[in-house]
Short mmCIF file of C-alpha atoms in Angstrom, two decimals:
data_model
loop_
_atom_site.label_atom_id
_atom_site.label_comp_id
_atom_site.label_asym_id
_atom_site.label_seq_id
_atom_site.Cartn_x
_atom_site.Cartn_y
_atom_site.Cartn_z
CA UNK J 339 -24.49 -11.91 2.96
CA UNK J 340 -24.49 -8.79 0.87
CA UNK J 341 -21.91 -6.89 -0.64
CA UNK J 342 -21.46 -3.14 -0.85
CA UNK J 343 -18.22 -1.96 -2.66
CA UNK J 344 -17.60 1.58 -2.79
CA UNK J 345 -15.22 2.83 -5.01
CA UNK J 346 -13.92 6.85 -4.45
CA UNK J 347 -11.76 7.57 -7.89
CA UNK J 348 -8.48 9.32 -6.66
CA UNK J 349 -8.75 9.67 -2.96
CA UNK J 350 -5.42 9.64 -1.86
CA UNK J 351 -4.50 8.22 2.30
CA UNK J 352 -2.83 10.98 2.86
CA UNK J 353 -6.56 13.08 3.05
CA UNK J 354 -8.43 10.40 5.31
CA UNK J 355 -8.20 11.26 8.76
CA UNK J 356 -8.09 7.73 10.34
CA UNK J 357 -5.17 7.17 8.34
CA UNK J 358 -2.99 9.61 9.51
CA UNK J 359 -3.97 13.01 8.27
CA UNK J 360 -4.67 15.13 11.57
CA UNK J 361 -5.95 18.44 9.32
CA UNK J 362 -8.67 16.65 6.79
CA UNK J 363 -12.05 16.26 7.66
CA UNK J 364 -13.53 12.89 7.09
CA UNK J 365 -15.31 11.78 10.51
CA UNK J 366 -17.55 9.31 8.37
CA UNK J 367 -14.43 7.48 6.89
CA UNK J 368 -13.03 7.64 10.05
CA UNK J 369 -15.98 6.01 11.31
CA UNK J 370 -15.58 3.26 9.40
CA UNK J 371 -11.93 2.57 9.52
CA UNK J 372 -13.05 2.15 13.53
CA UNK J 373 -15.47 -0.56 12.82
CA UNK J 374 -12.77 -2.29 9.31
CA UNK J 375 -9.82 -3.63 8.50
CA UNK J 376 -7.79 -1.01 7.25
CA UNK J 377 -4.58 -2.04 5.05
CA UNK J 378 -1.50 0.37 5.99
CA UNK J 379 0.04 -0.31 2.31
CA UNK J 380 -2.69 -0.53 0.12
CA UNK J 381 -1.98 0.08 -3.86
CA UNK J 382 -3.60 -0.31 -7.04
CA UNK J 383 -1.84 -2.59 -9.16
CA UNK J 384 -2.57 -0.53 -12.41
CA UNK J 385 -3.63 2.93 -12.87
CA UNK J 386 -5.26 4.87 -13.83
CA UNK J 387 -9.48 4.79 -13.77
CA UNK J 388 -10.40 2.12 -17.00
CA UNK J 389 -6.81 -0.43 -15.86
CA UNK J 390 -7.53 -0.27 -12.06
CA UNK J 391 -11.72 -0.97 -12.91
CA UNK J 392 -10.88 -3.94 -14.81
CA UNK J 393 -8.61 -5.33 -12.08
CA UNK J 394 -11.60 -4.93 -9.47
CA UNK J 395 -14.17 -6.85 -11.63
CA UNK J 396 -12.12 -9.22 -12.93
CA UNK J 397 -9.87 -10.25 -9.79
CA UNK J 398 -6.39 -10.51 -12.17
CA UNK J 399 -3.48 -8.09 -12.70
CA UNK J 400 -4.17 -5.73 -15.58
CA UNK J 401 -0.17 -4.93 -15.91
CA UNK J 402 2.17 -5.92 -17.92
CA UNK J 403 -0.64 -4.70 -19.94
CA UNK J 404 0.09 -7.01 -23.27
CA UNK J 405 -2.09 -7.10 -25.95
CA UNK J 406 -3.09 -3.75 -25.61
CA UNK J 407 -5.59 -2.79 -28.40
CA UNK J 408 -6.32 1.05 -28.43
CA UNK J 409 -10.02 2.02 -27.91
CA UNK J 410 -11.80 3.56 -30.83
CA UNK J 411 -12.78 7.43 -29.84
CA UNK J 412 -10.69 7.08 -27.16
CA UNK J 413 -8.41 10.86 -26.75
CA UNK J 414 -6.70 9.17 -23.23
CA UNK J 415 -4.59 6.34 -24.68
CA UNK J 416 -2.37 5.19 -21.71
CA UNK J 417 -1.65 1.58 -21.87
CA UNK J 418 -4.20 -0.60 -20.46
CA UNK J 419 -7.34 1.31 -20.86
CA UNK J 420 -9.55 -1.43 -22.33
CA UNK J 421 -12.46 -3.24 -22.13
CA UNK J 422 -12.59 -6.27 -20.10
CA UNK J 423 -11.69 -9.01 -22.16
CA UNK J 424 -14.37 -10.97 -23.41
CA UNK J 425 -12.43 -14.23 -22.26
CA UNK J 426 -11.75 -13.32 -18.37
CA UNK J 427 -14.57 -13.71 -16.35
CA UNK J 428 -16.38 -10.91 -14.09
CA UNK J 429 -17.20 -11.24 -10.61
CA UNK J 430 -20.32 -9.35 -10.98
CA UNK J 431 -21.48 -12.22 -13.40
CA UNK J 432 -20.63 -14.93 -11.42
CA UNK J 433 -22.67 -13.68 -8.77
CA UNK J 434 -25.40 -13.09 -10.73
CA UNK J 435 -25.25 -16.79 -12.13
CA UNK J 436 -25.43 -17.64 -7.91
CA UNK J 437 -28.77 -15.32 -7.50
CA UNK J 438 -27.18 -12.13 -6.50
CA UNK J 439 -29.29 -8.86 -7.26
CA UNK J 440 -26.51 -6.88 -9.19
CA UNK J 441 -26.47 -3.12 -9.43
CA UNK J 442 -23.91 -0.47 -10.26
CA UNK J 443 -24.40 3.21 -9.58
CA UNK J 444 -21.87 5.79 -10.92
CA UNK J 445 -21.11 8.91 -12.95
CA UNK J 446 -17.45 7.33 -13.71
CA UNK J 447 -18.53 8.40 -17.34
CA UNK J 448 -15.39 6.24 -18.98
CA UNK J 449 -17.47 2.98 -17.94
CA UNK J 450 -20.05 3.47 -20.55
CA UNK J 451 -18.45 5.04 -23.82
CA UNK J 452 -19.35 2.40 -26.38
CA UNK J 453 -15.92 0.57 -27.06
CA UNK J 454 -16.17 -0.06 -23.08
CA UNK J 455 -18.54 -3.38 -21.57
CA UNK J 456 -17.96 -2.41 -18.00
CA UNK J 457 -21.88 -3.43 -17.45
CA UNK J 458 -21.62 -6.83 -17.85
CA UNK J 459 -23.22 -8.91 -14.98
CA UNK J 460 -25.19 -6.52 -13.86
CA UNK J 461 -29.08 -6.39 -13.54
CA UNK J 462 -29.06 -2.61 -13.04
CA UNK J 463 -27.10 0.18 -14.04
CA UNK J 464 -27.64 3.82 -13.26
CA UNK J 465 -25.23 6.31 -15.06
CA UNK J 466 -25.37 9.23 -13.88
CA UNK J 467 -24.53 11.65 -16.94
CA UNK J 468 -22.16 14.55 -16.68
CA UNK J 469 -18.60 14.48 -15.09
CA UNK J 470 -15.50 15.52 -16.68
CA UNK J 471 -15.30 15.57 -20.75
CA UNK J 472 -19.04 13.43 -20.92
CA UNK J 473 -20.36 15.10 -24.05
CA UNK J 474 -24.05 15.34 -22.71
CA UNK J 475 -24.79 19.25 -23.27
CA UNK J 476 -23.54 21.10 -26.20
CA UNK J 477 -20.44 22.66 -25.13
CA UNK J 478 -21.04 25.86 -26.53
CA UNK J 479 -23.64 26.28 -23.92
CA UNK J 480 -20.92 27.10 -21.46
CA UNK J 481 -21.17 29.96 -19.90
CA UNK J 482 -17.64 31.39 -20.51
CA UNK J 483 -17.47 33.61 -17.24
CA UNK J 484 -17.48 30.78 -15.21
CA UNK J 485 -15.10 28.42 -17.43
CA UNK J 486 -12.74 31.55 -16.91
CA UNK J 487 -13.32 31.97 -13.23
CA UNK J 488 -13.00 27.77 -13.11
CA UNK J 489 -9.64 28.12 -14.59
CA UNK J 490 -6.38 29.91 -14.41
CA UNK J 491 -3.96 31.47 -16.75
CA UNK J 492 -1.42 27.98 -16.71
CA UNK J 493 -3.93 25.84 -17.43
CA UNK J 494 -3.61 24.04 -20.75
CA UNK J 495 -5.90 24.01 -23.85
CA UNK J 496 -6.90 20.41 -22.67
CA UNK J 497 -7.46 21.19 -19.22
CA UNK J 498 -9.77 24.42 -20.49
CA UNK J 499 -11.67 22.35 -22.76
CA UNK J 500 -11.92 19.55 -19.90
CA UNK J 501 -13.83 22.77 -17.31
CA UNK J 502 -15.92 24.45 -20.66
CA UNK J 503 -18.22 20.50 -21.00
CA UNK J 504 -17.98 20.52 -17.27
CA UNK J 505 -19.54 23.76 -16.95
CA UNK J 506 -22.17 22.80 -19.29
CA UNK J 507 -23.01 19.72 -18.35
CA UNK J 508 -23.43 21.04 -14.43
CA UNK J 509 -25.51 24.60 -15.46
CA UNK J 510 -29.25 23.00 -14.65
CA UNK J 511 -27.61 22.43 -10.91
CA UNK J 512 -29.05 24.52 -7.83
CA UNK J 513 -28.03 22.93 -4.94
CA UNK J 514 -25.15 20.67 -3.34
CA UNK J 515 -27.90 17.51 -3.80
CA UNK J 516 -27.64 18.30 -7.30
CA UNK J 517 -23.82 17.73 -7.26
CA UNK J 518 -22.23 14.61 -8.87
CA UNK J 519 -21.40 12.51 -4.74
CA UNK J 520 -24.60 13.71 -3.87
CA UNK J 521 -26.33 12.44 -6.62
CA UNK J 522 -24.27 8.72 -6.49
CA UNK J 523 -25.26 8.14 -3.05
CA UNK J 524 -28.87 9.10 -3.05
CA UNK J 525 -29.53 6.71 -5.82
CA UNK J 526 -27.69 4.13 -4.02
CA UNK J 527 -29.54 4.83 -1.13
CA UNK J 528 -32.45 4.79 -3.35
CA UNK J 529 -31.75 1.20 -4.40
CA UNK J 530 -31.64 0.03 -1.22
CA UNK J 531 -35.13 0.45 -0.55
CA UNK J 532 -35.77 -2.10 -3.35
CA UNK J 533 -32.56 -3.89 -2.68
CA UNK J 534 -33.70 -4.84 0.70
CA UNK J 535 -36.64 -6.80 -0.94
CA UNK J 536 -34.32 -8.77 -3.10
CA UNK J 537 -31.62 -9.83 -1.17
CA UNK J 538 -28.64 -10.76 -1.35
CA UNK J 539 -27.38 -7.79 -3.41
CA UNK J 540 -24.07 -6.87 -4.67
CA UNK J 541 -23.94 -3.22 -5.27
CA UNK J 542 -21.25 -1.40 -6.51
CA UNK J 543 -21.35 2.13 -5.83
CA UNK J 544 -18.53 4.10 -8.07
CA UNK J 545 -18.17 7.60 -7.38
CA UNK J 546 -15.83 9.77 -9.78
CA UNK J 547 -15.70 12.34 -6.79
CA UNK J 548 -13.02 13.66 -5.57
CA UNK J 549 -11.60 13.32 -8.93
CA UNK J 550 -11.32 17.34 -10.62
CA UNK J 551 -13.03 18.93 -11.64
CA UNK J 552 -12.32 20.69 -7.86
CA UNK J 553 -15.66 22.78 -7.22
CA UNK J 554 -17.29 21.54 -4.02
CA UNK J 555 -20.11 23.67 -2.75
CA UNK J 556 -17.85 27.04 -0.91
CA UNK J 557 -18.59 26.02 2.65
CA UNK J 558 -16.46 22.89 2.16
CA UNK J 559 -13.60 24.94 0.56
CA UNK J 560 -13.75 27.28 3.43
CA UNK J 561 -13.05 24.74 6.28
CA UNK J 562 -9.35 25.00 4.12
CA UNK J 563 -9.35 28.28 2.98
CA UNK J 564 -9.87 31.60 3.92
CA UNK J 565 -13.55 32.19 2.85
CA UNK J 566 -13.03 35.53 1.48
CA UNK J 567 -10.81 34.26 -1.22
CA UNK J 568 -11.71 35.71 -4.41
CA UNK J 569 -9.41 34.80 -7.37
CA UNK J 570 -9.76 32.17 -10.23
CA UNK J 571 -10.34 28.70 -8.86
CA UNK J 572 -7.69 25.92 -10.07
CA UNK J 573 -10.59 23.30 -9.95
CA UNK J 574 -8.40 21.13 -13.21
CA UNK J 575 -4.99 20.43 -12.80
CA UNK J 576 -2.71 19.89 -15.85
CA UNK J 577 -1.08 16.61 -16.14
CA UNK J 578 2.53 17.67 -16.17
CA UNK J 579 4.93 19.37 -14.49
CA UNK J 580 4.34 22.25 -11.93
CA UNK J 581 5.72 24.90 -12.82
CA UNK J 582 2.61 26.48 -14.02
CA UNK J 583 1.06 27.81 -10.87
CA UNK J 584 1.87 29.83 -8.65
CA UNK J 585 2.40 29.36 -5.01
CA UNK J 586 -0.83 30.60 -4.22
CA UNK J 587 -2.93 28.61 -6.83
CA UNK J 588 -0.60 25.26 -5.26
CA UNK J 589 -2.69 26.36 -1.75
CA UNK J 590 -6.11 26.80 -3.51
CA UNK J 591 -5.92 23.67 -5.50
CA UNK J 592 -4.81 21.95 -2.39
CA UNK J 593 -8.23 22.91 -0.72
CA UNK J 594 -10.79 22.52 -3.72
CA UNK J 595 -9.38 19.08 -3.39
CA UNK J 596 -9.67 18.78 0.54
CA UNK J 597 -13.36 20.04 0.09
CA UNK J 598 -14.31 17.88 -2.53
CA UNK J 599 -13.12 15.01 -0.13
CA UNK J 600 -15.17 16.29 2.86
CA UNK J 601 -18.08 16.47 0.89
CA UNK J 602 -17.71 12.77 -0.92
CA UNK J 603 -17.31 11.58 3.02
CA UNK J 604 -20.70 13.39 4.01
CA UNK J 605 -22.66 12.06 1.20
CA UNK J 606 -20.83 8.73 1.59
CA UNK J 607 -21.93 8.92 5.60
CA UNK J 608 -25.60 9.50 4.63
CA UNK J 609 -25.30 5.91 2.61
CA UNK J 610 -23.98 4.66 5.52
CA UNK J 611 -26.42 5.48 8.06
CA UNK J 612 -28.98 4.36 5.36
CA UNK J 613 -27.82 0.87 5.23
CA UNK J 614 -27.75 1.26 9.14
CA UNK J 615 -31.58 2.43 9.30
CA UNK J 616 -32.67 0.12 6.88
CA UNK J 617 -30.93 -3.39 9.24
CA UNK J 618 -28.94 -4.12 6.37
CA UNK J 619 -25.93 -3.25 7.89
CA UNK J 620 -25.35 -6.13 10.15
CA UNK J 621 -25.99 -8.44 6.77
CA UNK J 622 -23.49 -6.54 4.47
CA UNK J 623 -19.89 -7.03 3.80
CA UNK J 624 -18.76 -3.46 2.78
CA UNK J 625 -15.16 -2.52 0.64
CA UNK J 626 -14.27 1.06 0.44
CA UNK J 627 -11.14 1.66 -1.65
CA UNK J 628 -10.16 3.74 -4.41
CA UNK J 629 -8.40 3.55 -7.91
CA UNK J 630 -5.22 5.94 -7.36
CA UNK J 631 -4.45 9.67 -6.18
CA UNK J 632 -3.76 12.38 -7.55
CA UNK J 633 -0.33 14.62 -7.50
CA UNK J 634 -0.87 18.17 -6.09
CA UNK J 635 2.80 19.64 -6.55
CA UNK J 636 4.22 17.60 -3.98
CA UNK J 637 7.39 16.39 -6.28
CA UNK J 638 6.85 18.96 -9.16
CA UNK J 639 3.74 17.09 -10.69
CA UNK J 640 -0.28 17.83 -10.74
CA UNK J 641 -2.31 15.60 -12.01
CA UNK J 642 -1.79 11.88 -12.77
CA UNK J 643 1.71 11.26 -14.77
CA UNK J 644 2.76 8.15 -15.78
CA UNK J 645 6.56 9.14 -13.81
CA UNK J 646 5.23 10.87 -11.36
CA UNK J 647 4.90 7.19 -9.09
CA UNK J 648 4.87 8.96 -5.33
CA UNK J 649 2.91 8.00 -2.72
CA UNK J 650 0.59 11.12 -3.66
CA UNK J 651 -0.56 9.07 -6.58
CA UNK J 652 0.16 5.45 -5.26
CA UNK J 653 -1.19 5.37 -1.74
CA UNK J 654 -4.86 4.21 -1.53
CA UNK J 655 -7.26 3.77 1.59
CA UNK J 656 -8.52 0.39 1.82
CA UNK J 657 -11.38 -1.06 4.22
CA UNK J 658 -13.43 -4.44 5.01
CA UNK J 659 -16.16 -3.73 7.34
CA UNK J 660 -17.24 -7.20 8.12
CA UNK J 661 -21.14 -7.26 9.23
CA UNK J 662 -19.91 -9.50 11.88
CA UNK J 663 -17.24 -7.44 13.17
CA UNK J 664 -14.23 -9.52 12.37
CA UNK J 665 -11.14 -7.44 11.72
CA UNK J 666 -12.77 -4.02 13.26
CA UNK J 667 -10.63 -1.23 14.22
CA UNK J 668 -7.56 -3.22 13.47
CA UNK J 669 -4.54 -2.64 10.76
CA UNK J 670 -2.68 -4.73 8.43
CA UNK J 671 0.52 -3.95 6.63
CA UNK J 672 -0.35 -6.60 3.86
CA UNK J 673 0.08 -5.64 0.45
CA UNK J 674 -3.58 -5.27 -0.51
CA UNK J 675 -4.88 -4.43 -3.92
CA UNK J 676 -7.47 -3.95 -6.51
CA UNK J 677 -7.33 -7.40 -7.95
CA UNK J 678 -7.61 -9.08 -4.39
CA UNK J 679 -11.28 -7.77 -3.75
CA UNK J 680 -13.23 -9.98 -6.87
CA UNK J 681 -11.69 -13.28 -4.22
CA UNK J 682 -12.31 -11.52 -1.48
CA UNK J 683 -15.63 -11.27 -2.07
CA UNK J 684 -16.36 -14.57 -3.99
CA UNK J 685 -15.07 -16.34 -0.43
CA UNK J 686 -17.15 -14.49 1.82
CA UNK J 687 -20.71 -15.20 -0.29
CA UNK J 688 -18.99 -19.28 0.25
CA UNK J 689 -18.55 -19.07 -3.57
CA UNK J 690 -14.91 -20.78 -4.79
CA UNK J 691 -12.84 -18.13 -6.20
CA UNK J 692 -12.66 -18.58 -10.19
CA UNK J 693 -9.47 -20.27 -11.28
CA UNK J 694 -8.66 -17.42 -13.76
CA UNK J 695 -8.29 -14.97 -10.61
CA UNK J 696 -4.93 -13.90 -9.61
CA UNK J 697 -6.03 -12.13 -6.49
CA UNK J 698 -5.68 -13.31 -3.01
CA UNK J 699 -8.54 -14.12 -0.79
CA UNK J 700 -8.08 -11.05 1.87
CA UNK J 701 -10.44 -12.97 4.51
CA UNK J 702 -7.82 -14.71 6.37
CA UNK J 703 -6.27 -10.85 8.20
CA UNK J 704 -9.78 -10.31 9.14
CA UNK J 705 -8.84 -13.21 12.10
CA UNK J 706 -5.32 -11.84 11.86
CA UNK J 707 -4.48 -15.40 10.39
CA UNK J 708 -1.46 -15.00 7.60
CA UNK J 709 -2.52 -14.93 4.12
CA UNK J 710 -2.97 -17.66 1.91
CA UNK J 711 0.30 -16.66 0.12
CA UNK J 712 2.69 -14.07 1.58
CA UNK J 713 3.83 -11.29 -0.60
CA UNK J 714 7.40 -9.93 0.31
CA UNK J 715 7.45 -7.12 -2.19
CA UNK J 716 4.61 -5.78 -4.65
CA UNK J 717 4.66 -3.89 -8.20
CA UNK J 718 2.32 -1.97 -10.15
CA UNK J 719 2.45 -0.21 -13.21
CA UNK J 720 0.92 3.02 -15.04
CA UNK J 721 1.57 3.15 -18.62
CA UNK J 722 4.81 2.93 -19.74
CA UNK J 723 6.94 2.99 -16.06
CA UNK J 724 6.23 0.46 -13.57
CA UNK J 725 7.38 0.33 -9.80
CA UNK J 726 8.39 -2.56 -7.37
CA UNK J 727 8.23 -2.22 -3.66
CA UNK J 728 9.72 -4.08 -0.40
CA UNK J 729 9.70 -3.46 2.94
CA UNK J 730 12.89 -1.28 2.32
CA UNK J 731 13.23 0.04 -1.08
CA UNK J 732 10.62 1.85 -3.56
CA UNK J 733 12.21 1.10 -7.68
CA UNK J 734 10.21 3.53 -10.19
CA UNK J 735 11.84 3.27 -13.53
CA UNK J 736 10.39 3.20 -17.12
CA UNK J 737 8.92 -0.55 -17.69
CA UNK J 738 12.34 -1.61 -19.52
CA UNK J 739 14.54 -0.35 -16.98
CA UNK J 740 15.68 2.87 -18.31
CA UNK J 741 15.78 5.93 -16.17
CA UNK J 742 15.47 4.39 -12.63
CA UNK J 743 14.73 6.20 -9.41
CA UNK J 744 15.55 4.58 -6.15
CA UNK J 745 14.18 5.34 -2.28
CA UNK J 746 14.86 4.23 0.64
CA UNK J 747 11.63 3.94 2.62
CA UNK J 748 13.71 3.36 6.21
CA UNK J 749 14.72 6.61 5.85
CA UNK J 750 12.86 8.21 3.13
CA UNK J 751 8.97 7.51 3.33
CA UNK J 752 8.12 10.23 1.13
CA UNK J 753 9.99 9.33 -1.22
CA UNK J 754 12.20 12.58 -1.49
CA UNK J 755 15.51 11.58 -2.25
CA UNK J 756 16.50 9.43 -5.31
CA UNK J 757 19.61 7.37 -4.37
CA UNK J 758 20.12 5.29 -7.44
CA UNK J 759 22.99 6.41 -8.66
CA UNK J 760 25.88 3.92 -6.30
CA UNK J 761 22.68 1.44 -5.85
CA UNK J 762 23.17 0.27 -9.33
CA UNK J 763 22.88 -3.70 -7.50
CA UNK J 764 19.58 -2.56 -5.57
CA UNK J 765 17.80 -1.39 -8.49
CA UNK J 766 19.06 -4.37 -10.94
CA UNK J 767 17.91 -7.10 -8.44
CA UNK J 768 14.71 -5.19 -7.60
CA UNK J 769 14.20 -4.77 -11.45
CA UNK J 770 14.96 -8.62 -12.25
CA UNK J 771 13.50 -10.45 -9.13
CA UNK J 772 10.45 -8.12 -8.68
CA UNK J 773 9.26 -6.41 -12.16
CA UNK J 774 10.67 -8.70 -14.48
CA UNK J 775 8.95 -11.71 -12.38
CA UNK J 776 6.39 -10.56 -12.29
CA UNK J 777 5.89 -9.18 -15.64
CA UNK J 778 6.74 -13.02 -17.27
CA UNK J 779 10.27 -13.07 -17.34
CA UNK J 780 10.15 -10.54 -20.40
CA UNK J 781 10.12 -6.71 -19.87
CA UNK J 782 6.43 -4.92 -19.93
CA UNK J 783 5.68 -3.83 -23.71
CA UNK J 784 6.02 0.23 -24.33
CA UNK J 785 3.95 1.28 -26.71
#
């Protein structure tokens, strides 16, 4: 069997039509919840990008993140965001070691900055250069009109700087192949015209899109905005509080994001019907997931904030499309997560899953058998707050307890309503049983 994992970097549920959105236009994702499993609470169990990657190749929990070492040239220092550790083994090597053709494709440009070894196991990697803050073109070949037009008066010196490289790393592009999904997916579906030679493959596919920079191609803004609009484009977000745009901008920023998301699902549908045309699709286990959202003023946050834990930011889409159809158009409520896929995979090839993993095998709800091991309640962690979850309760606080927010998810999905104060027991027993446990009996470090 092959393996396909495709990884969309902050594609929140809420914007996948299958899932429950009945405005957002995905009909490919949709597609292929109807032919998956798709987990109803899926979450990462670190963010953001670098903590929730290493999770995925390694199969084990990047939080409590101890022993966190700073990376050198790093400006984005949230805790976690490391290399893998040279003593925890990668999935991608141990299916190498079994014969696997190994490739990753992706312009996820913190992957490959020297302090990082996100490579290893691979046979082929194609980084595609560009996104974000990669310093690939000289920055002061920006063209200044359009870093003005790409950002609005609130935006922050960071954010500014952030849109200038963007704009000069994207000025040689003339068409929507030329943009950053676009290109991901037609090399992926370039390698599988080689791939198909060489099987089995493992290919991970890692798109940055629909991470910001916002600036899909207009007619994808236009299916969520009126097409005549002609002010400054909110295409980078701050990381903070909200206060900085205006009602307006909240609406545009709300659909450069939508249309970013439309466009990742078309390009992601051409891969698809690519695997299809090429009969590889009835040989290939397939994962689609992503690392995290992304706030968009929902609770007074844009951006990714390390308090800001609501749904907007923790929810995540999460599919197995078994080649054999086991599990299709069916739902789980099983805590899933980013650690669980490395086992996941390793037990579908009929590999053992390493000892060092701390995943579960996920292969079991396929057959809507119970998991290996149950999990009543689930945390995760960004930083220097961590969260704890059960069936009734959400417990955000700051990863020693201080400064707890409590929901009731009976009556309070989204998460709305903080009702801590006079739940003093709930949060203590949710802190100690749930975030303490599994943090090792001692609180997560702050650093």
């Amino acid at each position: 069997m092959n393996v396909v994992v495709v990884l969309l970097d902050s594609l929140r549920k809420d914007h996948v039509g299958a899932l429950g959105n009945s405005w957002i236009k995905t009909p490919n994702l949709d597609a292929l919840a109807g032919e998956s499993l798709s987990f109803t609470r899926a979450f990462p169990e670190s963010i953001p990008t670098i903590p929730a990657r290493r999770s995925i190749y390694t199969g084990t929990r990047t939080w409590p993140f101890r022993n966190w070492i700073p990376q050198k040239g790093e400006t984005f220092f949230p805790a976690g965001w490391q290399r893998i550790p040279e003593e925890q083994v990668s999935v991608t090597e141990l299916l190498s070691d079994e014969g696997f053709q190994t490739a990753l494709i992706t312009d996820t440009q913190h992957e490959f900055k020297a302090s990082m070894n996100f490579q290893r196991g691979f046979d082929v990697f194609d980084f595609i250069r560009g996104q974000e803050r990669d310093r690939w073109k000289a920055i002061s070949s920006a063209d200044e009109e359009l870093v003005e037009r790409f950002t609005i008066p609130g935006n922050d010196a960071s954010m500014r700087d952030k849109v200038r490289q963007y704009v000069a790393n994207t000025r040689w592009r003339r068409g929507e192949e030329d943009y950053f999904a676009p290109l991901v997916f037609r090399r992926s579906m370039e390698y599988l015209e080689v791939a198909r030679e060489s099987q089995p493959f493992f290919l991970v596919i890692d798109s940055f899109d629909p991470h910001e920079p916002w600036d899909p191609p207009k007619k994808y803004t236009d299916l969520y905005d009126d097409p005549d609009y002609s002010g400054r484009e909110p295409t980078s977000p701050n990381y903070g509080a909200s206060n900085y745009l205006s009602e307006r901008e909240i609406e545009r920023m709300r659909a450069l994001y939508a249309g970013e998301v439309t466009m990742t699902d078309k390009w992601f549908g051409d891969f698809m019907n690519r695997l299809d045309s090429l009969a590889l699709l009835d040989s290939t286990l397939v994962i689609v997931t992503s690392d995290h959202g992304v706030s968009l003023a929902e609770h007074g946050y844009t951006g990714k904030v390390s308090e800001a834990i609501w749904p907007e930011l923790t929810d995540i889409p999460f599919f197995i499309r078994h080649p054999e159809g086991r599990g299709a158009g069916q739902e789980s409520d099983f805590y899933a997560s980013l650690h669980d896929i490395a086992p996941t995979v390793l037990s579908q090839v009929d590999l053992p899953v390493h000892e060092q993993m701390t995943g579960q095998d996920l292969s079991p709800l396929l057959d809507g058998d119970p998991p290996n091991e149950e999990r009543p309640y689930f945390t995760l962690g960004y930083n220097d707050h961590s969260s704890a979850r059960d069936d009734d309760y959400v417990l955000v606080c700051r990863s020693d307890g201080e400064n707890p927010r409590l929901y009731d998810l009976r009556e309070d999905p989204n998460m709305d309503r903080d009702i801590a104060s006079g739940n003093e027991d709930v949060v203590r027993r949710m802190y100690d049983e749930y975030i303490l446990r599994d943090a090792g009996g001692e609180p997560p470090p702050l650093y």
